[in-house]
CSV table of C-alpha atoms in Angstrom, one decimal:
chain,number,residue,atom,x,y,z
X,209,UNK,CA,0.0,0.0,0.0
X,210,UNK,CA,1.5,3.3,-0.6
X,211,UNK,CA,2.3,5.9,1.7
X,212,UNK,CA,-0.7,8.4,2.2
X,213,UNK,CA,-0.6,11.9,2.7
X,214,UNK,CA,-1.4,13.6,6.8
X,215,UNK,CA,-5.2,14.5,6.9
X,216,UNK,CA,-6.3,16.4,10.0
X,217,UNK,CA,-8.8,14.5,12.1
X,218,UNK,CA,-12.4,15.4,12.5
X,219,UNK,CA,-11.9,17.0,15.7
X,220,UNK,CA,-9.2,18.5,14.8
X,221,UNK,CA,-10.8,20.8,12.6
X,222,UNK,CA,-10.4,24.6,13.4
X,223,UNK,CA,-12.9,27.1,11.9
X,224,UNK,CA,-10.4,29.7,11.4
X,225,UNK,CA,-8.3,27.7,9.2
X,226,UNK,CA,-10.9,26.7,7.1
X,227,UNK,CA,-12.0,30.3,7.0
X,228,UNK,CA,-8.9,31.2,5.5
X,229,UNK,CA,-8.3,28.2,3.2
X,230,UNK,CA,-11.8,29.0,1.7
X,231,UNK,CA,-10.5,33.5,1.4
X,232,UNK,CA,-8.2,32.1,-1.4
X,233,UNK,CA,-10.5,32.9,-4.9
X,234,UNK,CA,-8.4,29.6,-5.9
X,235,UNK,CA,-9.1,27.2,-3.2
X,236,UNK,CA,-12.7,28.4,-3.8
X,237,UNK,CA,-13.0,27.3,-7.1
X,238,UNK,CA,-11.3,24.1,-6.4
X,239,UNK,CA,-13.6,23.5,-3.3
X,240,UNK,CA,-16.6,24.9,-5.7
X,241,UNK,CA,-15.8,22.5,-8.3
X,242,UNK,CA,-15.4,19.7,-5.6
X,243,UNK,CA,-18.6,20.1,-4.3
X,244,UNK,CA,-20.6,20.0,-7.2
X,245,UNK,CA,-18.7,16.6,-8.3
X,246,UNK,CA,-19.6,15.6,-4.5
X,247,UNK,CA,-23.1,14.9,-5.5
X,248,UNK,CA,-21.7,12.1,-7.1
X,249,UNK,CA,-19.5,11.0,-5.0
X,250,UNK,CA,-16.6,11.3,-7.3
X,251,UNK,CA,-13.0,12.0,-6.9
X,252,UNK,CA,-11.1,14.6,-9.0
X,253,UNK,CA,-7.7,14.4,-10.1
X,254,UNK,CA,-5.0,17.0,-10.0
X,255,UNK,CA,-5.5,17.5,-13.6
X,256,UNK,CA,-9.2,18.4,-13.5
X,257,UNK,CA,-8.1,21.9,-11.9
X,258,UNK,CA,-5.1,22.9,-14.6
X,259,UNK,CA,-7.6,25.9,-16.0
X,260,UNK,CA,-7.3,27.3,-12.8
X,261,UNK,CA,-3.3,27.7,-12.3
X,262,UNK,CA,-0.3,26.7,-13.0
X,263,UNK,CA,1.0,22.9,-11.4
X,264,UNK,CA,3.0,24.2,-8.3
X,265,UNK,CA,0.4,26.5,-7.5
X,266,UNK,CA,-1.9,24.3,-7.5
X,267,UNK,CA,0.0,21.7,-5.6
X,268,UNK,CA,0.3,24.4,-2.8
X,269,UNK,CA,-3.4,25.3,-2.6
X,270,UNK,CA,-3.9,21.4,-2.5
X,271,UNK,CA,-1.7,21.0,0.5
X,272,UNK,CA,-3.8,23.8,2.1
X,273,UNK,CA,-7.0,22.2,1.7
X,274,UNK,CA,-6.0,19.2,2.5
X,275,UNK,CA,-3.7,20.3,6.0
X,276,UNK,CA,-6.9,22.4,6.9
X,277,UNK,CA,-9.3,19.7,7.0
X,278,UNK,CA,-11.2,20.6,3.6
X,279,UNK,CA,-9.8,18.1,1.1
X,280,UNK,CA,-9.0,14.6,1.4
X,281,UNK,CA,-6.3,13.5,-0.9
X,282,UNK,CA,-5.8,9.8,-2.0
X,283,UNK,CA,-3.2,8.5,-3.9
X,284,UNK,CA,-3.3,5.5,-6.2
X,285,UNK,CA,-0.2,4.7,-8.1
X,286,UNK,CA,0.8,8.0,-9.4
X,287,UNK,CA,-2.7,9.6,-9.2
X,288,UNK,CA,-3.9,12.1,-6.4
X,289,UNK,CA,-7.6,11.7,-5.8
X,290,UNK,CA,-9.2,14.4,-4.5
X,291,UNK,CA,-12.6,14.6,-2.8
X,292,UNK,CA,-14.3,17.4,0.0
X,293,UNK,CA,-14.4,16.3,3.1
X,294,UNK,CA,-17.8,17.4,3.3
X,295,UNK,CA,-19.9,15.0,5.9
X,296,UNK,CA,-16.6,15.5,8.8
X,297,UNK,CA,-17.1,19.7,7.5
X,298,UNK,CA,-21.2,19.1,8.0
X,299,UNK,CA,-20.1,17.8,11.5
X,300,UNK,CA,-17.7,20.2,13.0
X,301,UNK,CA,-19.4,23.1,11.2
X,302,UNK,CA,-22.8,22.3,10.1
X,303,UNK,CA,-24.6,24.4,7.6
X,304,UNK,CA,-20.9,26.6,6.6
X,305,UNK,CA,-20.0,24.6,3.5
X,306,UNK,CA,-23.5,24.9,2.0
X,307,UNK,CA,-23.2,28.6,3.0
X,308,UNK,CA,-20.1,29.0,1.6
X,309,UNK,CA,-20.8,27.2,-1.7
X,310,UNK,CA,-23.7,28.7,-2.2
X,311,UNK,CA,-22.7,32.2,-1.8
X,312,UNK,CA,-19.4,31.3,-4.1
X,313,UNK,CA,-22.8,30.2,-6.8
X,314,UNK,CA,-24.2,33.4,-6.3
X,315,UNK,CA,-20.6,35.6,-7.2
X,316,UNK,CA,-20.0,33.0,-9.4
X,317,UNK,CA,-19.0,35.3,-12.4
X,318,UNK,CA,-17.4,38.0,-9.9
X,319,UNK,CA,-15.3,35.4,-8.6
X,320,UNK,CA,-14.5,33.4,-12.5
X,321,UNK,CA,-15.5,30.1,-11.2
X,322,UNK,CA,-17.6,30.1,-14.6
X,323,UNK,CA,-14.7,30.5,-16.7
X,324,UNK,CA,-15.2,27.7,-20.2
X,325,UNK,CA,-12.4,25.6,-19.0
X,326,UNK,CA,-13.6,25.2,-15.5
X,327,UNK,CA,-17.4,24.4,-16.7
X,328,UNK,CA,-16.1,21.9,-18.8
X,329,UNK,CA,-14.2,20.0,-15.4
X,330,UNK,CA,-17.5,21.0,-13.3
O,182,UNK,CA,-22.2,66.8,11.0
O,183,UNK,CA,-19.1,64.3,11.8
O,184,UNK,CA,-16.8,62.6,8.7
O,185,UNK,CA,-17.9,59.3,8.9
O,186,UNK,CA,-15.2,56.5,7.1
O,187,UNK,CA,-15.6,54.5,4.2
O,188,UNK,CA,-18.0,51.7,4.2
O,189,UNK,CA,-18.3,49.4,0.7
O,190,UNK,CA,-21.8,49.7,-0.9
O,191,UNK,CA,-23.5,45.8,-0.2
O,192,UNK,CA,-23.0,45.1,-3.6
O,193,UNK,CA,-19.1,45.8,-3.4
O,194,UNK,CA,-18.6,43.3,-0.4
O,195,UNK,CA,-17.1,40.2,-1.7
O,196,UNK,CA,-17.2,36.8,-0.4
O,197,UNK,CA,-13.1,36.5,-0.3
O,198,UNK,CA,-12.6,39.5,1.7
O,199,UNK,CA,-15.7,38.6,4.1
O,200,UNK,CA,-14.1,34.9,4.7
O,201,UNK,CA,-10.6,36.0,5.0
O,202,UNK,CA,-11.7,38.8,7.5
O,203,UNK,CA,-13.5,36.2,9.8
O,204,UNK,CA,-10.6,33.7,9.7
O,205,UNK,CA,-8.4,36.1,12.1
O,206,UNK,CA,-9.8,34.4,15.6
O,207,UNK,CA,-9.9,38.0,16.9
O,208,UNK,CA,-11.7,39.8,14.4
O,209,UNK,CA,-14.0,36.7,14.7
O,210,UNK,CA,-14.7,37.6,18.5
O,211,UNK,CA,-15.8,40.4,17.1
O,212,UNK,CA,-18.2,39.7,14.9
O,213,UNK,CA,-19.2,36.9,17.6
O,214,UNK,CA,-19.6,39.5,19.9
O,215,UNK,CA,-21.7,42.3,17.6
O,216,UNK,CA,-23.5,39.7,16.4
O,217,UNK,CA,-25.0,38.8,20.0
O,218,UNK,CA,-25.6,42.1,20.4
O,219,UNK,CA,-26.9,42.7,17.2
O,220,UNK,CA,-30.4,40.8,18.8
O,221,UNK,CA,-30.9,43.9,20.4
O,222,UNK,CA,-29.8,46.3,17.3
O,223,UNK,CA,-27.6,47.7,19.9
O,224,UNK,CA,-24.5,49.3,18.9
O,225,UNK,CA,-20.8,48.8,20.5
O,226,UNK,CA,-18.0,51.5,21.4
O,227,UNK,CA,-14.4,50.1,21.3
O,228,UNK,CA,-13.6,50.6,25.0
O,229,UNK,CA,-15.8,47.2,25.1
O,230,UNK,CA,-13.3,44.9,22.9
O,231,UNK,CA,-10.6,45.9,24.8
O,232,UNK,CA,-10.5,42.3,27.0
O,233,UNK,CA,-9.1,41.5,23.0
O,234,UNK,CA,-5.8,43.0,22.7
O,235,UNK,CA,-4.2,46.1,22.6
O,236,UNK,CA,-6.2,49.0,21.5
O,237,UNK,CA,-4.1,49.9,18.5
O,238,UNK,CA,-4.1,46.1,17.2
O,239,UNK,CA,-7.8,46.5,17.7
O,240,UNK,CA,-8.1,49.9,15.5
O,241,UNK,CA,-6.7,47.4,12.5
O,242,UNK,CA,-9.0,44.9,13.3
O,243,UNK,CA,-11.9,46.9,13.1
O,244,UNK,CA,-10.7,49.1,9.6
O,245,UNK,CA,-10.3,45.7,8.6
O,246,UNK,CA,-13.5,44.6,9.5
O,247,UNK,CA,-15.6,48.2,8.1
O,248,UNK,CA,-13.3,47.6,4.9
O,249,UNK,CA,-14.4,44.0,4.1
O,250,UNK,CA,-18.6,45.2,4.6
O,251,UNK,CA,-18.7,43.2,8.0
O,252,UNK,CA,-18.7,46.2,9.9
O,253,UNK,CA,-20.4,49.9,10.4
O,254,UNK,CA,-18.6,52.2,12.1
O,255,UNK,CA,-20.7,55.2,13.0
O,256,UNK,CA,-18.7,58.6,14.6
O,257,UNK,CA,-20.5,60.1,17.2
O,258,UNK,CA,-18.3,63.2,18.9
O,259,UNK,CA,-14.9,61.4,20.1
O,260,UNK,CA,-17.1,58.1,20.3
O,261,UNK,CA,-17.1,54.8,17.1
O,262,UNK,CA,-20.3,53.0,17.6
O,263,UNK,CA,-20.0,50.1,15.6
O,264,UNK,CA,-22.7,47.0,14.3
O,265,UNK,CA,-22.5,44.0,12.0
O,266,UNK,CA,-24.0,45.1,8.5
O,267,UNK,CA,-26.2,41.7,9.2
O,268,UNK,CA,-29.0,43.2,6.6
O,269,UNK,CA,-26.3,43.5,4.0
O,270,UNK,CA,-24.2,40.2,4.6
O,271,UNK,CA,-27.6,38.7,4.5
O,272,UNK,CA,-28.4,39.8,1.6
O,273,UNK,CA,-25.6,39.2,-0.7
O,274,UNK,CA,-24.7,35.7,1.4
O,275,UNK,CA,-28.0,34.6,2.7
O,276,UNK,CA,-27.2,31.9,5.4
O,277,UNK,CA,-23.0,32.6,5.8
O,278,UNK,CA,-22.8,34.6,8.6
O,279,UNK,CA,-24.8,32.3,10.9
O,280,UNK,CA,-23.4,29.3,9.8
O,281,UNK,CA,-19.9,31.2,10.9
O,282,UNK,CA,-21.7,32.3,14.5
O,283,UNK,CA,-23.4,28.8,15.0
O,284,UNK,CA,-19.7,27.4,14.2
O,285,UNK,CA,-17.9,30.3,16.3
O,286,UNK,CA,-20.5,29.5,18.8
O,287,UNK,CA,-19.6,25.4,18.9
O,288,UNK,CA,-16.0,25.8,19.3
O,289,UNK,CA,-16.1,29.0,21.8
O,290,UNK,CA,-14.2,27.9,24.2
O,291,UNK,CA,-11.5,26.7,21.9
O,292,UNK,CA,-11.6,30.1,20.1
O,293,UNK,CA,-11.5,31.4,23.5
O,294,UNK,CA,-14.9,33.4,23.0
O,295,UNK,CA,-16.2,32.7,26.5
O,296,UNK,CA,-13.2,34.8,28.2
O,297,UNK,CA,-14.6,35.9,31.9
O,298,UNK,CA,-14.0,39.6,30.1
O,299,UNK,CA,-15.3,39.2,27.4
O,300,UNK,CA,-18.5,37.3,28.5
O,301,UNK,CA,-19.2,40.0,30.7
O,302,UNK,CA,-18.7,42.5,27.6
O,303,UNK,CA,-21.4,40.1,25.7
């Protein structure tokens, strides 16, 4: 089995750390995006999120999310799986994701999370 | 009639801004705080923060706070009375700042909202 990446328990969640991982309009868009592929309970790679930056930026904001609780990253070979944490999020925090997604929906042109490329991933 | 600072219109507060304001744990007392008071559309003078931190640390806090469109700061002679805009943030973000109270509210003690100071300030 290969080595996974450090993920933040449940409880070990802090609000103010997710706060600021969700400020970034980047980790936004990659929660955003997560979110809606939730509903399915899909995972997204690395390479789903290119349109959005370059690949050491977005290896950073990855890191981010998942260190803060947001993200949970797999990793399969040489694939990084991605997926929202959301039912640990729901429980620490319940109703903030929704919130926060919803309100991200709402700016969703203000903040470019309805830019061609990124459509085509959501 | 008394300068009063600049406040963004509702429709200039963004969601990045808003989020990265409440993930500093001390502007997030803050808002904690006005937003309990807020029940009773009662207004706050800074003098009753100052169980927070130093008063100068708090006068950055707060511009940040009337900057990002949490805030109003009202001038009244040598006086700031200040409220949460909860009419506006409710309107451009319906749901976001009570999920962030009801999740402030969870983890209190942790965020150390439920100071012996500051509980007799709320």
């Amino acid at each position: 089995m290969s080595r996974q990446p450090h993920h933040p328990t449940r409880e070990q969640i802090e609000l103010p750390m997710v706060l600021d991982c969700l400020s970034d309009p980047i980790r936004l868009a990659i929660v955003y995006i997560l979110a809606r592929r939730d509903l399915a309970a899909a995972e997204l790679r690395c390479g789903d999120f290119n349109a959005l930056s370059g690949k050491s930026n977005l290896a950073y904001h990855f890191a981010r999310l998942r260190e803060s609780g947001l993200m949970q990253t797999r990793i399969v070979g040489t694939a990084r799986l991605m997926k929202l944490r959301r039912e640990d999020l729901d429980a620490r925090f319940p109703g903030l994701l929704d919130a926060v997604i919803a309100a991200a929906a709402r700016d969703a042109e203000r903040l470019r999370l309805v830019d061609s490329e990124l459509a085509a991933a959501i």
